[in-house]
Short mmCIF file of C-alpha atoms and ligand atoms in Angstrom, two decimals:
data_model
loop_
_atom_site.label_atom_id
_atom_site.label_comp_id
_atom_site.label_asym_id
_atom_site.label_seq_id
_atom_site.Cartn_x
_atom_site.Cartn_y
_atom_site.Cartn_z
CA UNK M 1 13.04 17.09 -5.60
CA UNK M 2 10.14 17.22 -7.96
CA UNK M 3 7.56 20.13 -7.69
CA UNK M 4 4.22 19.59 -9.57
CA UNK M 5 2.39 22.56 -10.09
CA UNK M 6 -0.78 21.27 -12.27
CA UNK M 7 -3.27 24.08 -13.25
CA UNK M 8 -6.91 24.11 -11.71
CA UNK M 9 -9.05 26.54 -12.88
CA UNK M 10 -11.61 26.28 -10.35
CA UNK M 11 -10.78 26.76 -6.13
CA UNK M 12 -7.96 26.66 -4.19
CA UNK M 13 -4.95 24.37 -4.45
CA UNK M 14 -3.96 22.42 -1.63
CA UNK M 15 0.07 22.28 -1.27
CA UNK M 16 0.92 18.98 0.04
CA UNK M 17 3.87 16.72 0.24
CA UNK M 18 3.97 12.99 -0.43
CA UNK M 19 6.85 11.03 0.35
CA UNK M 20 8.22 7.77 -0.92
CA UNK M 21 7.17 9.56 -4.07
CA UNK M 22 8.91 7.22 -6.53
CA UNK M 23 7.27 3.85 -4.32
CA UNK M 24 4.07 2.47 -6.42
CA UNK M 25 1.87 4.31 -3.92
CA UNK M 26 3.83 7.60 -3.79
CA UNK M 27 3.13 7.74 -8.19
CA UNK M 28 -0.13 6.72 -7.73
CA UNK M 29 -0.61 9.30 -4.91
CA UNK M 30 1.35 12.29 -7.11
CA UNK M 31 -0.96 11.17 -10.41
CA UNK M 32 -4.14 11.29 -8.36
CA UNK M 33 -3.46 14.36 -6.72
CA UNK M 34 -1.92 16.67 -10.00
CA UNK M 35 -4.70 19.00 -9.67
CA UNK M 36 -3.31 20.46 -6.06
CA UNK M 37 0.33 21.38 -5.75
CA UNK M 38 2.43 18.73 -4.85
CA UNK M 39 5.96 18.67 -3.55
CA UNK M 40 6.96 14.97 -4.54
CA UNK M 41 10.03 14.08 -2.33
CA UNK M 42 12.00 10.74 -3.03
CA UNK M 43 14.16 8.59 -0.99
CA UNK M 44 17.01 10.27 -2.06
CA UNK M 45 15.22 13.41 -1.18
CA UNK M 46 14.28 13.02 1.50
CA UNK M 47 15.76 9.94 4.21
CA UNK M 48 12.24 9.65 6.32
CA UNK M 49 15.06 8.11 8.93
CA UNK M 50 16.37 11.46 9.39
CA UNK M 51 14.61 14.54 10.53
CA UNK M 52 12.77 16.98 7.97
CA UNK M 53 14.74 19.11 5.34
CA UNK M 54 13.57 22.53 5.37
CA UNK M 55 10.61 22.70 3.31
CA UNK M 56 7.49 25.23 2.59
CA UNK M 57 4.36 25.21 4.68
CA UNK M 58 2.34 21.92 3.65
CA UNK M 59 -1.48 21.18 4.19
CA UNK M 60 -1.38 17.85 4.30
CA UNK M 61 0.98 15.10 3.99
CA UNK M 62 0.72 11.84 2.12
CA UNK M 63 3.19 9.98 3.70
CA UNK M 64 3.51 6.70 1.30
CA UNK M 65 7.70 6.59 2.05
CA UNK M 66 7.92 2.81 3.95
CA UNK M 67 10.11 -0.37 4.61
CA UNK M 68 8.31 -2.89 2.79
CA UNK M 69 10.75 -5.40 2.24
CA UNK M 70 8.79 -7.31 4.68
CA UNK M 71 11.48 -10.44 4.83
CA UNK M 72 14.10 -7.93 5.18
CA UNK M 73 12.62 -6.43 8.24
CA UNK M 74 13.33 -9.88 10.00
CA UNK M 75 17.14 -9.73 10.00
CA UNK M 76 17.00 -5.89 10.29
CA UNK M 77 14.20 -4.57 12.54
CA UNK M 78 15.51 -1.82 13.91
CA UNK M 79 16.28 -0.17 10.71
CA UNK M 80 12.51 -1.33 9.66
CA UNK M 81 11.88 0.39 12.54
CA UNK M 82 13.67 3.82 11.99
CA UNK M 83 11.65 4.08 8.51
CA UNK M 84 8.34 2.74 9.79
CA UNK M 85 8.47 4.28 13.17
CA UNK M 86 10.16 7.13 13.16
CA UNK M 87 10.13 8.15 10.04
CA UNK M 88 5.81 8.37 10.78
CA UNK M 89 6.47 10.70 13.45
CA UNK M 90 9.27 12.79 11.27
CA UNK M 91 6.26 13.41 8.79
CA UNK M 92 3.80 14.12 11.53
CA UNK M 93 6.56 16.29 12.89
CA UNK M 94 5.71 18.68 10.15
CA UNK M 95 2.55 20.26 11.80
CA UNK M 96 0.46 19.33 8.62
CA UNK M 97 -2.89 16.56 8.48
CA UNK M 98 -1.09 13.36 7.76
CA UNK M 99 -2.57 10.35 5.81
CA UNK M 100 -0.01 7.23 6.64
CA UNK M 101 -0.80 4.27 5.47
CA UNK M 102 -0.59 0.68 7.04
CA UNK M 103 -1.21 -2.72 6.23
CA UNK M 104 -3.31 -5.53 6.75
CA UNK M 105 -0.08 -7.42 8.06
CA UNK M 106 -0.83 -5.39 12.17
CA UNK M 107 -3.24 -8.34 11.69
CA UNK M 108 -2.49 -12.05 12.73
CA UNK M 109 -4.68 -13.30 10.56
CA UNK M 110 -6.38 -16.24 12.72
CA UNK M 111 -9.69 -14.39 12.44
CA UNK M 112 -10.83 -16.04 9.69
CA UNK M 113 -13.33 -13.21 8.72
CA UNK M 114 -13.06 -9.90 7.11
CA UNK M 115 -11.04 -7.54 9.76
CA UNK M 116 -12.77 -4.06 9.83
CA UNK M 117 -11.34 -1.43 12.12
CA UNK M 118 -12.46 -2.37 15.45
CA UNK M 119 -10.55 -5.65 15.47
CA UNK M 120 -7.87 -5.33 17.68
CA UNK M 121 -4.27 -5.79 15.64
CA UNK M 122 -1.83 -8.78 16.89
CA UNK M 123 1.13 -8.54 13.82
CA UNK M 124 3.08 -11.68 13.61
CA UNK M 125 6.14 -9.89 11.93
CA UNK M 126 9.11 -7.48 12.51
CA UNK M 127 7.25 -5.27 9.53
CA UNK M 128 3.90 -5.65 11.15
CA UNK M 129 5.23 -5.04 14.16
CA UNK M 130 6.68 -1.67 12.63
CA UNK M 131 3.71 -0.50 10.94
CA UNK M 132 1.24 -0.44 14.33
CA UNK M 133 4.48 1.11 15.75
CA UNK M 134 4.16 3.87 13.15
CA UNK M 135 0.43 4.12 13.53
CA UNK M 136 1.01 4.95 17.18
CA UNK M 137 3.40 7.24 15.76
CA UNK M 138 1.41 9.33 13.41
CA UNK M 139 -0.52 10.87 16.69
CA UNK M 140 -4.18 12.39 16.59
CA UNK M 141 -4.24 14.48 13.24
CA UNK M 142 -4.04 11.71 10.87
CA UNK M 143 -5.99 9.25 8.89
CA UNK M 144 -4.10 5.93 9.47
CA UNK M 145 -5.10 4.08 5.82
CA UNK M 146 -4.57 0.35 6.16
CA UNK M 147 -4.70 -1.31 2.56
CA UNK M 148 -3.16 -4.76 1.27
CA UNK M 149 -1.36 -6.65 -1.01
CA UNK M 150 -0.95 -3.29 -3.17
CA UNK M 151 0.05 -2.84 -7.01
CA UNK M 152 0.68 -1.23 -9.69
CA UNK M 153 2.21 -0.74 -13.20
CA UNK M 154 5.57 0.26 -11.43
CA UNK M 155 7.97 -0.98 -8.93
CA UNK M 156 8.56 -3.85 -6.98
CA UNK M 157 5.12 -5.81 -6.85
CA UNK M 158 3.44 -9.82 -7.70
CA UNK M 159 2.08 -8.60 -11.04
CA UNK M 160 4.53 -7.50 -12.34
CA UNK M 161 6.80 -10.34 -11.16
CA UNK M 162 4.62 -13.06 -12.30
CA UNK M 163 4.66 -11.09 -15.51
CA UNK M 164 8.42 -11.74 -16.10
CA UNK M 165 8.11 -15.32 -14.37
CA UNK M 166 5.34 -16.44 -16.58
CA UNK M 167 6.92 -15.21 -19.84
CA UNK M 168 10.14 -17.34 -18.96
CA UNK M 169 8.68 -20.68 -17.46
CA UNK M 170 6.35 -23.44 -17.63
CA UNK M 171 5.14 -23.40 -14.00
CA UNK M 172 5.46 -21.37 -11.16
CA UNK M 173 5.20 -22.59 -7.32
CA UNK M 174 2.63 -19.79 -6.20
CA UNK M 175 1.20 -20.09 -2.56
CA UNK M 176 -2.38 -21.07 -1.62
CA UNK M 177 -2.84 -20.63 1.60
CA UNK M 178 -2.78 -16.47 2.23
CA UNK M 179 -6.14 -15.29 1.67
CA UNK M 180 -6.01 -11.15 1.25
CA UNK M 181 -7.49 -8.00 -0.99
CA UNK M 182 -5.06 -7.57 -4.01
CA UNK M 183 -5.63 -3.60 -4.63
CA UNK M 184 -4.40 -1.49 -7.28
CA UNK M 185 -2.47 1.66 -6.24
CA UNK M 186 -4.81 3.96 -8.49
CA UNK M 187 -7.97 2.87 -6.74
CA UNK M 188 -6.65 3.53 -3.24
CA UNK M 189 -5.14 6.77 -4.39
CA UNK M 190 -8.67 7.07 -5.87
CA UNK M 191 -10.13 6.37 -2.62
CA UNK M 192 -7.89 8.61 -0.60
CA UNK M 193 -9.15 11.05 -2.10
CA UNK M 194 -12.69 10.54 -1.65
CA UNK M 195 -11.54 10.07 1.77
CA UNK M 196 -10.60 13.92 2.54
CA UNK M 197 -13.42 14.99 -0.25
CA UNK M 198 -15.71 13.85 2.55
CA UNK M 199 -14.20 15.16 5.51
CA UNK M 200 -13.92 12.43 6.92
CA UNK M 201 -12.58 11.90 10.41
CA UNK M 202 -9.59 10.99 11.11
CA UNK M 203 -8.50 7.87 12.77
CA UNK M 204 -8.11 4.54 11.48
CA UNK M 205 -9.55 3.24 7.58
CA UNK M 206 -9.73 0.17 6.20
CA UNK M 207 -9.68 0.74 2.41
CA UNK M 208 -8.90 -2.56 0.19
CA UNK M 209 -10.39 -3.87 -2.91
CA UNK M 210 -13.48 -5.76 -3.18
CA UNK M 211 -13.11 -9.73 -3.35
CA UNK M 212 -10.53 -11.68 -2.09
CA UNK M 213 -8.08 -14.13 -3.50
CA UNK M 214 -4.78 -16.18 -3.03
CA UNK M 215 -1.51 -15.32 -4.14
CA UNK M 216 -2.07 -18.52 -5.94
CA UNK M 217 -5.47 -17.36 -7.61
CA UNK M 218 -4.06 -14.14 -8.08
CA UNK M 219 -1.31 -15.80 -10.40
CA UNK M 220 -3.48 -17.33 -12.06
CA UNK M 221 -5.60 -14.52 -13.24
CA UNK M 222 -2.90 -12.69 -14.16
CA UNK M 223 -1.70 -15.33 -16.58
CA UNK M 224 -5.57 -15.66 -17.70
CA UNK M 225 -5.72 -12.21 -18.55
CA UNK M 226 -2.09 -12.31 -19.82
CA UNK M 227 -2.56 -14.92 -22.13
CA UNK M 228 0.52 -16.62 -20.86
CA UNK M 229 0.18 -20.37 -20.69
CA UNK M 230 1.67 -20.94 -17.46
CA UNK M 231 0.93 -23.46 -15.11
CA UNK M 232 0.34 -22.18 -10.88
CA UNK M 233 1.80 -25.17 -8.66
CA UNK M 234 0.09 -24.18 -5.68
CA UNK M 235 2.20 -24.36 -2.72
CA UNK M 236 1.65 -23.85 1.54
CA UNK M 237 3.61 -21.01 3.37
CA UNK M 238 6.10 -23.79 5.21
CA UNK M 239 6.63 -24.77 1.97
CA UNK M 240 7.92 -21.23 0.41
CA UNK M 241 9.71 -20.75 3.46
CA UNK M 242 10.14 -17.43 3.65
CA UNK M 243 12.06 -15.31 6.69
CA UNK M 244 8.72 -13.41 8.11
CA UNK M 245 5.66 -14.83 8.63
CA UNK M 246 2.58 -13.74 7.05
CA UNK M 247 -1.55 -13.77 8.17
CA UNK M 248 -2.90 -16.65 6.81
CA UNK M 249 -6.22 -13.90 5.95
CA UNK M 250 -5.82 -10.48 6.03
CA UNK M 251 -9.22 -9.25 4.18
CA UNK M 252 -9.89 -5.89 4.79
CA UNK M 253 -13.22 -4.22 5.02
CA UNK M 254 -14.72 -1.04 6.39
CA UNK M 255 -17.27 -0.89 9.42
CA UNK M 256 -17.43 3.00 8.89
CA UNK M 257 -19.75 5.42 7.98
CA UNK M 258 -18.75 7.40 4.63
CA UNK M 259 -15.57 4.91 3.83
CA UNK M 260 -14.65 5.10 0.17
CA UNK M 261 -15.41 1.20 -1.63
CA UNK M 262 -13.08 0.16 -4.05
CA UNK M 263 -13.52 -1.64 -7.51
CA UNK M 264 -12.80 -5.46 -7.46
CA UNK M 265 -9.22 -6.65 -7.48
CA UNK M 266 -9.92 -7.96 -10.99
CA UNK M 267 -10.63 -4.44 -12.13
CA UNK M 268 -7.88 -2.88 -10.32
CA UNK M 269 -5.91 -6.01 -12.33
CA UNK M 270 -7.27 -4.67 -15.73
CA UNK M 271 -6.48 -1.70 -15.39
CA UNK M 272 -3.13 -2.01 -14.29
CA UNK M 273 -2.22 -4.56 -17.13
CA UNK M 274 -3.65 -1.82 -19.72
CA UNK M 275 -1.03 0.95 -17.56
CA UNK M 276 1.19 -2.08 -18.49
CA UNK M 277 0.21 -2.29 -22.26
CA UNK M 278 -0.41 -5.87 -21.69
CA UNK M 279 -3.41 -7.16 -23.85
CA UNK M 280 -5.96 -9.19 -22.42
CA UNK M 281 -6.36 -12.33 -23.29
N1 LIG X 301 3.20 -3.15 -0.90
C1 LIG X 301 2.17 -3.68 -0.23
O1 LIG X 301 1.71 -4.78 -0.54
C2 LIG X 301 1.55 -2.92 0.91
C3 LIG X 301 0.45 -3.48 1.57
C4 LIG X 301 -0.14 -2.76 2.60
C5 LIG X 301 0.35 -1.53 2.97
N2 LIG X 301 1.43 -1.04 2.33
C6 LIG X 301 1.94 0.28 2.76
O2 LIG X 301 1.66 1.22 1.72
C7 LIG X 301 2.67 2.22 1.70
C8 LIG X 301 3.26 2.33 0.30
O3 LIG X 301 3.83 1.08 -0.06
P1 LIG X 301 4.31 0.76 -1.54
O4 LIG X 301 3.73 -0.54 -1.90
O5 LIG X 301 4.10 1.95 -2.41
O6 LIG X 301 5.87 0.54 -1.27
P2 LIG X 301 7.12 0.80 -2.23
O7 LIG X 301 6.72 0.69 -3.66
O8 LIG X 301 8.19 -0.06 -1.68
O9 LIG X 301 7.43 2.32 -1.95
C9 LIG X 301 7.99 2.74 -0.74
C10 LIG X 301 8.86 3.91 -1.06
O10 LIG X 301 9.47 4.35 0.15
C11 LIG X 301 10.83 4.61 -0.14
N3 LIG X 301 11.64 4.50 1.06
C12 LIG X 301 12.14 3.38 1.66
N4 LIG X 301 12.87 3.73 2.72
C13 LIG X 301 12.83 5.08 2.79
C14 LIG X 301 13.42 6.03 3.66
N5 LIG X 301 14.19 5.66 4.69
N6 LIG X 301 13.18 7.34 3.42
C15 LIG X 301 12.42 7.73 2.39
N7 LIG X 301 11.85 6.88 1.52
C16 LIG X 301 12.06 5.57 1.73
C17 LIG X 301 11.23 3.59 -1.17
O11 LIG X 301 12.37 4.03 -1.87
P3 LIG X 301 13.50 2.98 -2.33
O12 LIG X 301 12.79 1.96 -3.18
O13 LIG X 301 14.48 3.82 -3.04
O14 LIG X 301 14.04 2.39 -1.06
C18 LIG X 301 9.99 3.56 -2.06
O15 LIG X 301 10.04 4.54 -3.05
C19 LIG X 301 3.67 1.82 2.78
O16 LIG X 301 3.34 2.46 3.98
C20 LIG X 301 3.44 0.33 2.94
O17 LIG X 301 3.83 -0.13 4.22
C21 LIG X 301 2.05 -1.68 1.30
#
């Protein structure tokens, strides 16, 4: 367990708790907040499977701890479904204001416009399945935060794998035909923030970068700004043939009063290949 007790000189600390604290969002979440004090709990810290381990009164809960091995939860959706599920209404259990976050994947994806927070979710997944589950699950005290195609300068994510991939080969077969809001973990940690800053309601939140791209376009920038001469084969969905099935566009924007915008994927791709130390082009 990691405890971070960051000076403020000015007003009250908030204790809080995030979870999945060593996912991308879970650092992004523990760097943003480092003025309040944060109990940081892990995987290995904490199993959100199981039931609570004793812990000190919270305020609120960032609860970024999640299944996301979204091809995984295909074979395996009941144990999908024990993180994303119950493990919601373990944190919730707490008694504390809960932020959990969601995806753009409760979406099917056939709307063909940007989905704001009335639209009425349809996922076409085991994961997606498990993450409206889990909204259901978080009950009336929390801010449900759907974001997208998130990442960040740690962890399992496409920038950092088309990183390594362009570095060893010529061309990569990248797919074209997923539309969706590529957002950096800082900005929605960023935007979280400004999220409770504002008191704003709870419910559901739509908060994803500006623009929108393909995985395919997305590769491509990367290598751009990379300066890795790498060609993008751009490829369908049947094509990849992959285990879960994905919305063909998942763009995310907010119809609310007061919701937090967020830079421009491109930025949130700057700034993550600086994190990275990777010169631009
Ligand atoms: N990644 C995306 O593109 C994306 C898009 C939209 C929404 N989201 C949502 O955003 C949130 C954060 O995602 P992320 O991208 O930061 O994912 P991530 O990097 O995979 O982090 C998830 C964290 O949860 C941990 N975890 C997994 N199973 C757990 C369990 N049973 N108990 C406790 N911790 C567990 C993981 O630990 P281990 O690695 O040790 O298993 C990992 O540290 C999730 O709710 C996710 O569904 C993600």
């Amino acid at each position: 367990m990691e405890h971070r007790n960051a000076d403020r000189l000015a007003s009250r600390r908030r204790r809080l708790l995030v979870t999945g604290a060593g996912g991308q969002l879970g650092r992004a979440l523990v760097d943003e907040f480092a003025a309040d004090e944060v109990i940081a709990l892990r995987h290995e810290d904490w199993d959100v499977a199981l039931p609570p381990p004793r812990l000190p009164a919270v305020e609120l809960v960032l609860h970024a701890a999640a299944w996301t091995d979204v091809d995984g939860a295909e074979s395996d959706p009941q144990r999908a479904a024990a993180v994303n599920v119950g493990g919601v209404a373990h944190a919730a259990s707490l008694g504390a204001p809960i932020v959990a976050f969601s995806s753009d994947y409760v979406f099917d994806g056939r709307k063909g416009e940007p989905y704001v927070e009335s639209d009425g979710p349809n996922p076409v997944s085991a994961y997606g399945r498990s993450k409206l589950h889990g909204e259901a699950a978080a009950g009336e005290d929390a801010w449900i935060v759907r974001s997208s195609w998130l990442f960040g300068a740690t962890g399992h994510n496409f920038v950092r794998t088309m990183l390594r991939l362009g570095a060893e080969r010529d061309e990569v077969a990248v797919v074209d035909d997923q539309r969706g809001c590529p957002t950096y973990v800082g900005h929605l940690a960023a935007a979280v923030q400004g999220l409770l800053a504002a008191d704003a309601p709870r419910g559901v939140w739509h908060l994803a970068a500006e623009g929108d791209c393909t995985w395919a376009e997305l590769a491509e920038a990367i290598f751009a700004a990379a300066g890795l001469q790498c060609a993008v084969r751009r490829i369908s969905s049947a094509e990849l043939g992959r285990p879960a099935h994905r919305p063909a566009y998942s763009v995310l924007r907010s119809e609310r009063d007061r919701a937090p915008r967020l830079p421009h994927w491109r930025d949130g791709l700057a700034e993550c290949l600086a994190r990275l130390g990777v010169a631009a082009a």
